[in-house]
Every structure is written in structure tokens, then in C-alpha cells.
Coordinates of N, CA, C and O in Angstrom, one line a residue:
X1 N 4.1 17.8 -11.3 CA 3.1 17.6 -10.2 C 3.1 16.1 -9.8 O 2.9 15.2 -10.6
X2 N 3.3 16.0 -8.8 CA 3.3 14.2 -7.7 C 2.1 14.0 -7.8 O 1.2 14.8 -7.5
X3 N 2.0 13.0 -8.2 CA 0.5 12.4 -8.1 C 0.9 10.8 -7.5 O 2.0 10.4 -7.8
X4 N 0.2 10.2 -6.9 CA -0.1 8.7 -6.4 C -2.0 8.8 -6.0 O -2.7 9.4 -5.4
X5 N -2.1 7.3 -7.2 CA -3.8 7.3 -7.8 C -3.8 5.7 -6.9 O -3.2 4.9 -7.7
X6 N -4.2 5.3 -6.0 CA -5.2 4.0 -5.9 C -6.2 3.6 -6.5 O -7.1 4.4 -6.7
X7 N -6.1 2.8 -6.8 CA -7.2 1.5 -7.2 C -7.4 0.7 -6.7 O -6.5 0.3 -5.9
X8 N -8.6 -0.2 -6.7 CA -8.8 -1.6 -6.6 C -9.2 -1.9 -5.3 O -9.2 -3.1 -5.0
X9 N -9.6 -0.9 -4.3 CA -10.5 -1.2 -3.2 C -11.6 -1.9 -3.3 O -11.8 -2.6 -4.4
X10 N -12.8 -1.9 -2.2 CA -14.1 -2.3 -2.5 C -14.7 -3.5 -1.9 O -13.9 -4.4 -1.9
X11 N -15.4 -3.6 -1.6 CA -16.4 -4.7 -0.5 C -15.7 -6.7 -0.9 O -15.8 -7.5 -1.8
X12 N -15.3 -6.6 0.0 CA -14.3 -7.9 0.1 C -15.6 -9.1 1.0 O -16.6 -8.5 1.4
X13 N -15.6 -10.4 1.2 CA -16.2 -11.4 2.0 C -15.0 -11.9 3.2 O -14.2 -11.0 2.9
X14 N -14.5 -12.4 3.8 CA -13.8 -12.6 4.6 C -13.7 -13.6 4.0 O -14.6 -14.3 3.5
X15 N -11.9 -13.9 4.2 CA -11.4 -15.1 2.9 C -11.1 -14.7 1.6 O -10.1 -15.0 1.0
X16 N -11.9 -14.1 1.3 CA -11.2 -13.5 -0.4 C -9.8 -12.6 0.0 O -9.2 -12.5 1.1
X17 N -9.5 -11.7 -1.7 CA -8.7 -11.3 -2.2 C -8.8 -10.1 -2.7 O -10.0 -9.9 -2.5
X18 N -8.3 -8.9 -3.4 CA -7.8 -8.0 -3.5 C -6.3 -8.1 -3.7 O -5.4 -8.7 -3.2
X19 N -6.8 -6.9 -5.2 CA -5.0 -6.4 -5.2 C -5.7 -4.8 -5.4 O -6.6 -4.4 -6.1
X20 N -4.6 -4.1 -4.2 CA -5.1 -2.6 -4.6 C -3.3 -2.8 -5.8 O -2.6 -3.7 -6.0
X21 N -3.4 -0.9 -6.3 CA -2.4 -0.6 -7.3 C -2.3 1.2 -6.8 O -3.1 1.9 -6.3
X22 N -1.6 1.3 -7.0 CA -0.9 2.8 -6.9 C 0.3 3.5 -8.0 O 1.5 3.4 -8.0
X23 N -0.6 4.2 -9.1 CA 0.1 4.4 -10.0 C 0.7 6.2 -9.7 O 0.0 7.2 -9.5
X24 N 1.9 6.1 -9.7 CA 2.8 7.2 -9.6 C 3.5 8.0 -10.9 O 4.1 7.4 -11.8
X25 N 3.5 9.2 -10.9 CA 3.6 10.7 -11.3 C 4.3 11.8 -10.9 O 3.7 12.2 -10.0
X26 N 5.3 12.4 -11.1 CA 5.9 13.8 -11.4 C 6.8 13.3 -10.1 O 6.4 13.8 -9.1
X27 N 8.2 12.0 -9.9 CA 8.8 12.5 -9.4 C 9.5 10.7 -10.1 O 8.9 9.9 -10.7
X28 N 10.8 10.5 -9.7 CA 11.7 9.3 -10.0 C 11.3 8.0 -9.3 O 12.1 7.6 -8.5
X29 N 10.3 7.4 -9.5 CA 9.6 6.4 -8.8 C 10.7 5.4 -8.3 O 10.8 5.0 -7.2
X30 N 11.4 5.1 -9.5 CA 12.5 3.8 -9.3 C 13.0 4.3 -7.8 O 13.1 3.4 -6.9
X31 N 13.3 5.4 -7.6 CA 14.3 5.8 -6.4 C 13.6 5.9 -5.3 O 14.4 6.5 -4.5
X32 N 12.5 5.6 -4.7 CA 11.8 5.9 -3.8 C 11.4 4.3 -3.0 O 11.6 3.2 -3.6
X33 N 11.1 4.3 -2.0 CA 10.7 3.4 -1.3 C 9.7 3.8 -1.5 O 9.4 4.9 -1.8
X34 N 8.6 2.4 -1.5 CA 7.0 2.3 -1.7 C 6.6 1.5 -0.9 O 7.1 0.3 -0.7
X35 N 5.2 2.3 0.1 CA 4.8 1.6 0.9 C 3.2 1.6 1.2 O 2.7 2.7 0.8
X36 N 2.3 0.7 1.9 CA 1.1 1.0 2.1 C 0.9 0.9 3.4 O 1.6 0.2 4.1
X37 N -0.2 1.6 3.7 CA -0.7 2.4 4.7 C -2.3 2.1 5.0 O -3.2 2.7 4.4
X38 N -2.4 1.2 6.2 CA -4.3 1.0 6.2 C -4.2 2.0 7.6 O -3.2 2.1 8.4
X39 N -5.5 2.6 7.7 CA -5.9 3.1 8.6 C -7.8 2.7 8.5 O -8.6 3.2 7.7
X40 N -8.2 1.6 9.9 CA -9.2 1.5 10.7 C -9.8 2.3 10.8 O -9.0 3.2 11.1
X41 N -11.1 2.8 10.8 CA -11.8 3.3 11.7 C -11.5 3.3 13.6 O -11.4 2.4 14.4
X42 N -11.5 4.7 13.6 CA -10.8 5.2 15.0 C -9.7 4.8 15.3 O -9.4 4.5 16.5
X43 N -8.6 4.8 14.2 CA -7.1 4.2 14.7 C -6.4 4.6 13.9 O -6.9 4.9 12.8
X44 N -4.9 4.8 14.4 CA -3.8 5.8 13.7 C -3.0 5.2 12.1 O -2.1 4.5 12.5
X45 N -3.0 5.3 11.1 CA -2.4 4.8 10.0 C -1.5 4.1 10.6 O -1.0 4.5 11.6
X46 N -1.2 3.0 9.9 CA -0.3 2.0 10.3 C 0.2 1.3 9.4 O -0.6 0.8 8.5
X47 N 1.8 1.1 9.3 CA 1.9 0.2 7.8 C 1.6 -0.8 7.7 O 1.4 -1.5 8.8
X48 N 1.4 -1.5 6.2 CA 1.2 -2.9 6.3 C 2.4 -3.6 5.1 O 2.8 -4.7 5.0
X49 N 2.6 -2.7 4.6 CA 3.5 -3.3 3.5 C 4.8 -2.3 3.0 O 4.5 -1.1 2.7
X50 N 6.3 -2.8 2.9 CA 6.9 -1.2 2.2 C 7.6 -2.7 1.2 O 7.4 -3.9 1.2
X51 N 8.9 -1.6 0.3 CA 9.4 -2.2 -0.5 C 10.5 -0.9 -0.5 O 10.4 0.2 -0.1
X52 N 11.6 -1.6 -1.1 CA 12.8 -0.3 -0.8 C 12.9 -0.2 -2.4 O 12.4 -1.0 -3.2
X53 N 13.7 0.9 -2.6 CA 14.1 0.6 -4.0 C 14.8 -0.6 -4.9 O 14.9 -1.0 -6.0
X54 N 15.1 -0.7 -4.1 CA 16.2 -2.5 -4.4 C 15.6 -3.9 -4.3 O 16.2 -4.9 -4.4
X55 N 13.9 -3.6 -3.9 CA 13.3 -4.5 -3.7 C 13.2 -5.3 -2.9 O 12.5 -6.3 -3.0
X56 N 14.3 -4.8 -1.1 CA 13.4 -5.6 -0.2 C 12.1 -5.1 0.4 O 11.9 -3.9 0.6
X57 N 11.2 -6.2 0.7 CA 10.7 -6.1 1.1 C 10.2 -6.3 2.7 O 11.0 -6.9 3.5
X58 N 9.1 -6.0 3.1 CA 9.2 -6.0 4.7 C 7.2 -5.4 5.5 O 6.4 -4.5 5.2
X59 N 7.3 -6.2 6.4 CA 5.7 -6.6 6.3 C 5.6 -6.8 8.1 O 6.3 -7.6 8.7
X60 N 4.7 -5.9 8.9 CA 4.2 -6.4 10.4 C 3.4 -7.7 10.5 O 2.6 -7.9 9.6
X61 N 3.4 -8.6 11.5 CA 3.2 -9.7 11.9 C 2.1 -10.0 11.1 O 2.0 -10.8 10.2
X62 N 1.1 -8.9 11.7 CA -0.5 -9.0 11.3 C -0.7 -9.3 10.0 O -1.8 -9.8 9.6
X63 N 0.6 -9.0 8.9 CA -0.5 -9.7 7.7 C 0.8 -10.4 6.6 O 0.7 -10.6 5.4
X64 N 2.0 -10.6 7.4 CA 2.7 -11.3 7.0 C 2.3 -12.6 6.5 O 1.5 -13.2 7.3
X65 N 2.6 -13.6 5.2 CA 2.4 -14.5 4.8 C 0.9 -14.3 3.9 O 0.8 -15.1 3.1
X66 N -0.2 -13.1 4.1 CA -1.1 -12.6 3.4 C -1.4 -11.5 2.5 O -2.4 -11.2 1.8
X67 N -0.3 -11.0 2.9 CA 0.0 -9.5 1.8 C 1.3 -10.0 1.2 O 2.1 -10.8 1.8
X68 N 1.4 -9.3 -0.1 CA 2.4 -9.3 -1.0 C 2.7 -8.2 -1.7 O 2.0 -8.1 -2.7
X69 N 3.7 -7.1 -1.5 CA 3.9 -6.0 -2.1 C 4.8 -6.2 -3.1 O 5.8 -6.8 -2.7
X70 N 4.8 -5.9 -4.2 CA 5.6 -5.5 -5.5 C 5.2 -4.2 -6.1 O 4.2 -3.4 -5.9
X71 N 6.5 -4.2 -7.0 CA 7.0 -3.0 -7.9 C 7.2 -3.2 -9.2 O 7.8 -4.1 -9.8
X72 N 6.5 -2.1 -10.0 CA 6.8 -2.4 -11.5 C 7.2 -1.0 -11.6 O 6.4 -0.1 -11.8
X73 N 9.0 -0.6 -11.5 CA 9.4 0.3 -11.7 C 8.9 1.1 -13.3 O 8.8 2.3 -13.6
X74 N 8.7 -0.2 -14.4 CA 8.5 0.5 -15.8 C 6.9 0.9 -16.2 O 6.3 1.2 -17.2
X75 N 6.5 0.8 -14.9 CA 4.8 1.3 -14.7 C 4.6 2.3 -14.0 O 3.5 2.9 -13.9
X76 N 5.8 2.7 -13.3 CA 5.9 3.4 -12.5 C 4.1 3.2 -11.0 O 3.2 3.8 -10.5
X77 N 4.6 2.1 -11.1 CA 3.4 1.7 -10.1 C 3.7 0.2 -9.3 O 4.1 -0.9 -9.7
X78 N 3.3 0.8 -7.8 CA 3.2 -0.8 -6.8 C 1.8 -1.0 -6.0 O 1.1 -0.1 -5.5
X79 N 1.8 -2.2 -6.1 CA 0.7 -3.3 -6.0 C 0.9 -3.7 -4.3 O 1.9 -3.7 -3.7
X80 N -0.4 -4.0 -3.9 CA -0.4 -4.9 -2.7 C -1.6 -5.6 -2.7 O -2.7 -5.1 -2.6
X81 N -1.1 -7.6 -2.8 CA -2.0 -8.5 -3.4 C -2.2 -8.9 -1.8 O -1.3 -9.2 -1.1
X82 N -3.5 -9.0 -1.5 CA -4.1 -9.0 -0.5 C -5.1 -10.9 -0.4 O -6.2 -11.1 -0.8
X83 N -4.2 -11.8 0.2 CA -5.4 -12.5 0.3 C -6.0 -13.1 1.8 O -5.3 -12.9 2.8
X84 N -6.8 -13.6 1.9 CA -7.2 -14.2 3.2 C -7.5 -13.2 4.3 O -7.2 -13.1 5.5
X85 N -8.2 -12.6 3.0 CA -8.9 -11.5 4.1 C -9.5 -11.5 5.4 O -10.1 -12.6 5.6
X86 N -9.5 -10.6 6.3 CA -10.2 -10.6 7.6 C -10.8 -9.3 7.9 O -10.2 -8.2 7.7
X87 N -11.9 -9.5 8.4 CA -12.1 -8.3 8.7 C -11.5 -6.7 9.2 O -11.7 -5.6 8.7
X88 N -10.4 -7.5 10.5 CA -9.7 -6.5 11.0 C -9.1 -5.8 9.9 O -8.6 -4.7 10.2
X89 N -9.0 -6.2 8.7 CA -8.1 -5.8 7.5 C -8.8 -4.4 6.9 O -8.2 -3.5 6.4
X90 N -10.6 -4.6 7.4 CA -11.2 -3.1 7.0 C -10.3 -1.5 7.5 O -9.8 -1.0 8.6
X91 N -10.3 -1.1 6.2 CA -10.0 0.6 6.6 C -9.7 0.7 5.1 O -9.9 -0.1 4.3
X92 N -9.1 2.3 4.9 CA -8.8 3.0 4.1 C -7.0 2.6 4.2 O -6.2 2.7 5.1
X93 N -6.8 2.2 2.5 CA -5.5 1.7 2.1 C -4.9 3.1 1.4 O -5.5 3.9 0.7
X94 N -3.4 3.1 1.8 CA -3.0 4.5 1.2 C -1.2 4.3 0.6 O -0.2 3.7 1.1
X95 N -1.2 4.9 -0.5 CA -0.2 4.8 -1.3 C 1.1 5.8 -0.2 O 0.5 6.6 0.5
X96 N 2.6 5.8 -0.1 CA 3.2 6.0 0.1 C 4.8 6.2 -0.4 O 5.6 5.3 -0.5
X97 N 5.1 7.6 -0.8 CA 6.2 7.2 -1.5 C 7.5 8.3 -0.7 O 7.5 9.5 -0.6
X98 N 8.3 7.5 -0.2 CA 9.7 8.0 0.6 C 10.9 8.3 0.4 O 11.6 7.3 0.5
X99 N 11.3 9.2 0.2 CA 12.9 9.5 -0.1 C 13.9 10.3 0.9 O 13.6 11.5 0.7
X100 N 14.6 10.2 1.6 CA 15.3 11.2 2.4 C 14.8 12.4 2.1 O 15.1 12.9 1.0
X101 N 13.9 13.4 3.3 CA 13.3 14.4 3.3 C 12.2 15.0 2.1 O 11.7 16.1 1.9
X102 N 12.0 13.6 1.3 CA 10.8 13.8 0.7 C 9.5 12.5 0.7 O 9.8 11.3 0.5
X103 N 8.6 12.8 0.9 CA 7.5 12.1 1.7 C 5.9 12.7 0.8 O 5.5 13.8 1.0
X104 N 5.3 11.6 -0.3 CA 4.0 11.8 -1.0 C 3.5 10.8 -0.3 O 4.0 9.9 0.3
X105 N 1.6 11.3 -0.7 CA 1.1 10.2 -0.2 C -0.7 10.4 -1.5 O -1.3 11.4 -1.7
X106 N -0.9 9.5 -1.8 CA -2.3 9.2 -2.2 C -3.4 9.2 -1.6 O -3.4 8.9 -0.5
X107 N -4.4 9.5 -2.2 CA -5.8 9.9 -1.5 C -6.3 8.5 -0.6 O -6.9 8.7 0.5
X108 N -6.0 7.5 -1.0 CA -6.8 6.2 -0.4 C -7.9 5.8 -1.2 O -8.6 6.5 -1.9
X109 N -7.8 4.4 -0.6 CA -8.6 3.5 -1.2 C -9.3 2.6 -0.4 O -8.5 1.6 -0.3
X110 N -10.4 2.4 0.1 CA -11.5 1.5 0.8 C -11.4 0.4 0.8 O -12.1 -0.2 0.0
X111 N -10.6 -0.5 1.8 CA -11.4 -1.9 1.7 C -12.2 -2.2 3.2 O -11.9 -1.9 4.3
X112 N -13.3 -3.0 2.7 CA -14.2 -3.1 3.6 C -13.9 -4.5 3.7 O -13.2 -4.8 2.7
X113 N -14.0 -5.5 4.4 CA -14.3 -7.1 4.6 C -15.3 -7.2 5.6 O -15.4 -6.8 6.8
X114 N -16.2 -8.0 4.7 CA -17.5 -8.4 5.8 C -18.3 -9.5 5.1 O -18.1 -9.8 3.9
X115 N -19.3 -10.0 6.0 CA -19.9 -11.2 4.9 C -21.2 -10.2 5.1 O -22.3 -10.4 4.5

């Protein structure tokens, strides 16, 4: 059974930090591209972070230089270390895992930023 569990959401200040985690279950993790996924209130999921299996990585404008995604293939789990937070950064963060014609995804995880 596929599972992908988030962690580590939760009411941020603008300027702080977060690391969410996404620990993965019932399929070959190493082999998958891993990626996250914020979705805003009233707006379409959108990525913010992926990682290929080989470990590049690759990031949209918006939070380049402030997100950092890694992989701990022997944890079977990837991280996205979040700092300098902003508001616009609020929504629901979601685990992602991709393989040619195979596509999981995790429940999500909350981050809010606000003072």
C-alpha cells in the first residue's frame, strides 16, 4: 500500500522557517522523482520544489534561493527546508511522488505565515 505522510506544517511569523518532511511507503522511493506542491486558498496547486532521482534539483522563481528540497533515499523520505517566509507562501503543502505513468500524492500539510 503507497502511503506519503507530511509533517511539519503550522503557524509560521513572516521571516521564519519550516521544514515540512514527507515520509514514503509501498513503492521504490529511490526511483521516483519527489516533489512539493503548495496550493493557496482559491488557486490551482502549483509546484514549488521537485528533485529527480539523481538528485537534481529545480525550483520556480517565487521561492528560489528560499526553499531547499532534499532526499534521504535510506529514509525513504524528502524534506522542503523553507526559510524567509512570506506570507504569499500560506496554503496547503503536498508530497508528490512521479514515475512514468505512475503518480502518488499525500494528504497535505498547512502552512500558514502571518504575524
Amino acid at each position: 500500500q503507497v502511503q506519503l505522510v507530511e509533517s511539519g506544517g503550522g503557524l509560521v511569523q513572516p521571516g521564519g522557517s519550516l521544514r515540512l518532511s514527507c515520509a514514503a511507503s509501498g513503492f521504490t522511493f529511490s526511483n521516483y522523482v519527489m516533489s512539493w506542491y503548495r496550493q493557496a486558498p482559491g488557486k490551482e496547486r502549483a509546484l514549488v520544489a521537485l528533485i529527480s532521482a539523481g538528485g537534481t534539483r529545480n525550483y520556480p522563481d517565487s521561492v528560489k534561493g528560499r526553499f531547499t528540497i532534499s532526499r534521504d533515499n535510506a529514509k525513504n523520505t524528502v524534506y522542503l527546508q523553507m526559510n524567509s517566509l512570506k506570507p504569499e507562501d500560506t496554503g496547503v503543502y503536498y508530497c508528490n511522488a512521479y514515475q512514468f505513468k505512475s503518480t502518488f500524492w499525500g494528504q497535505g500539510t498547512q502552512v500558514t505565515v502571518s504575524s
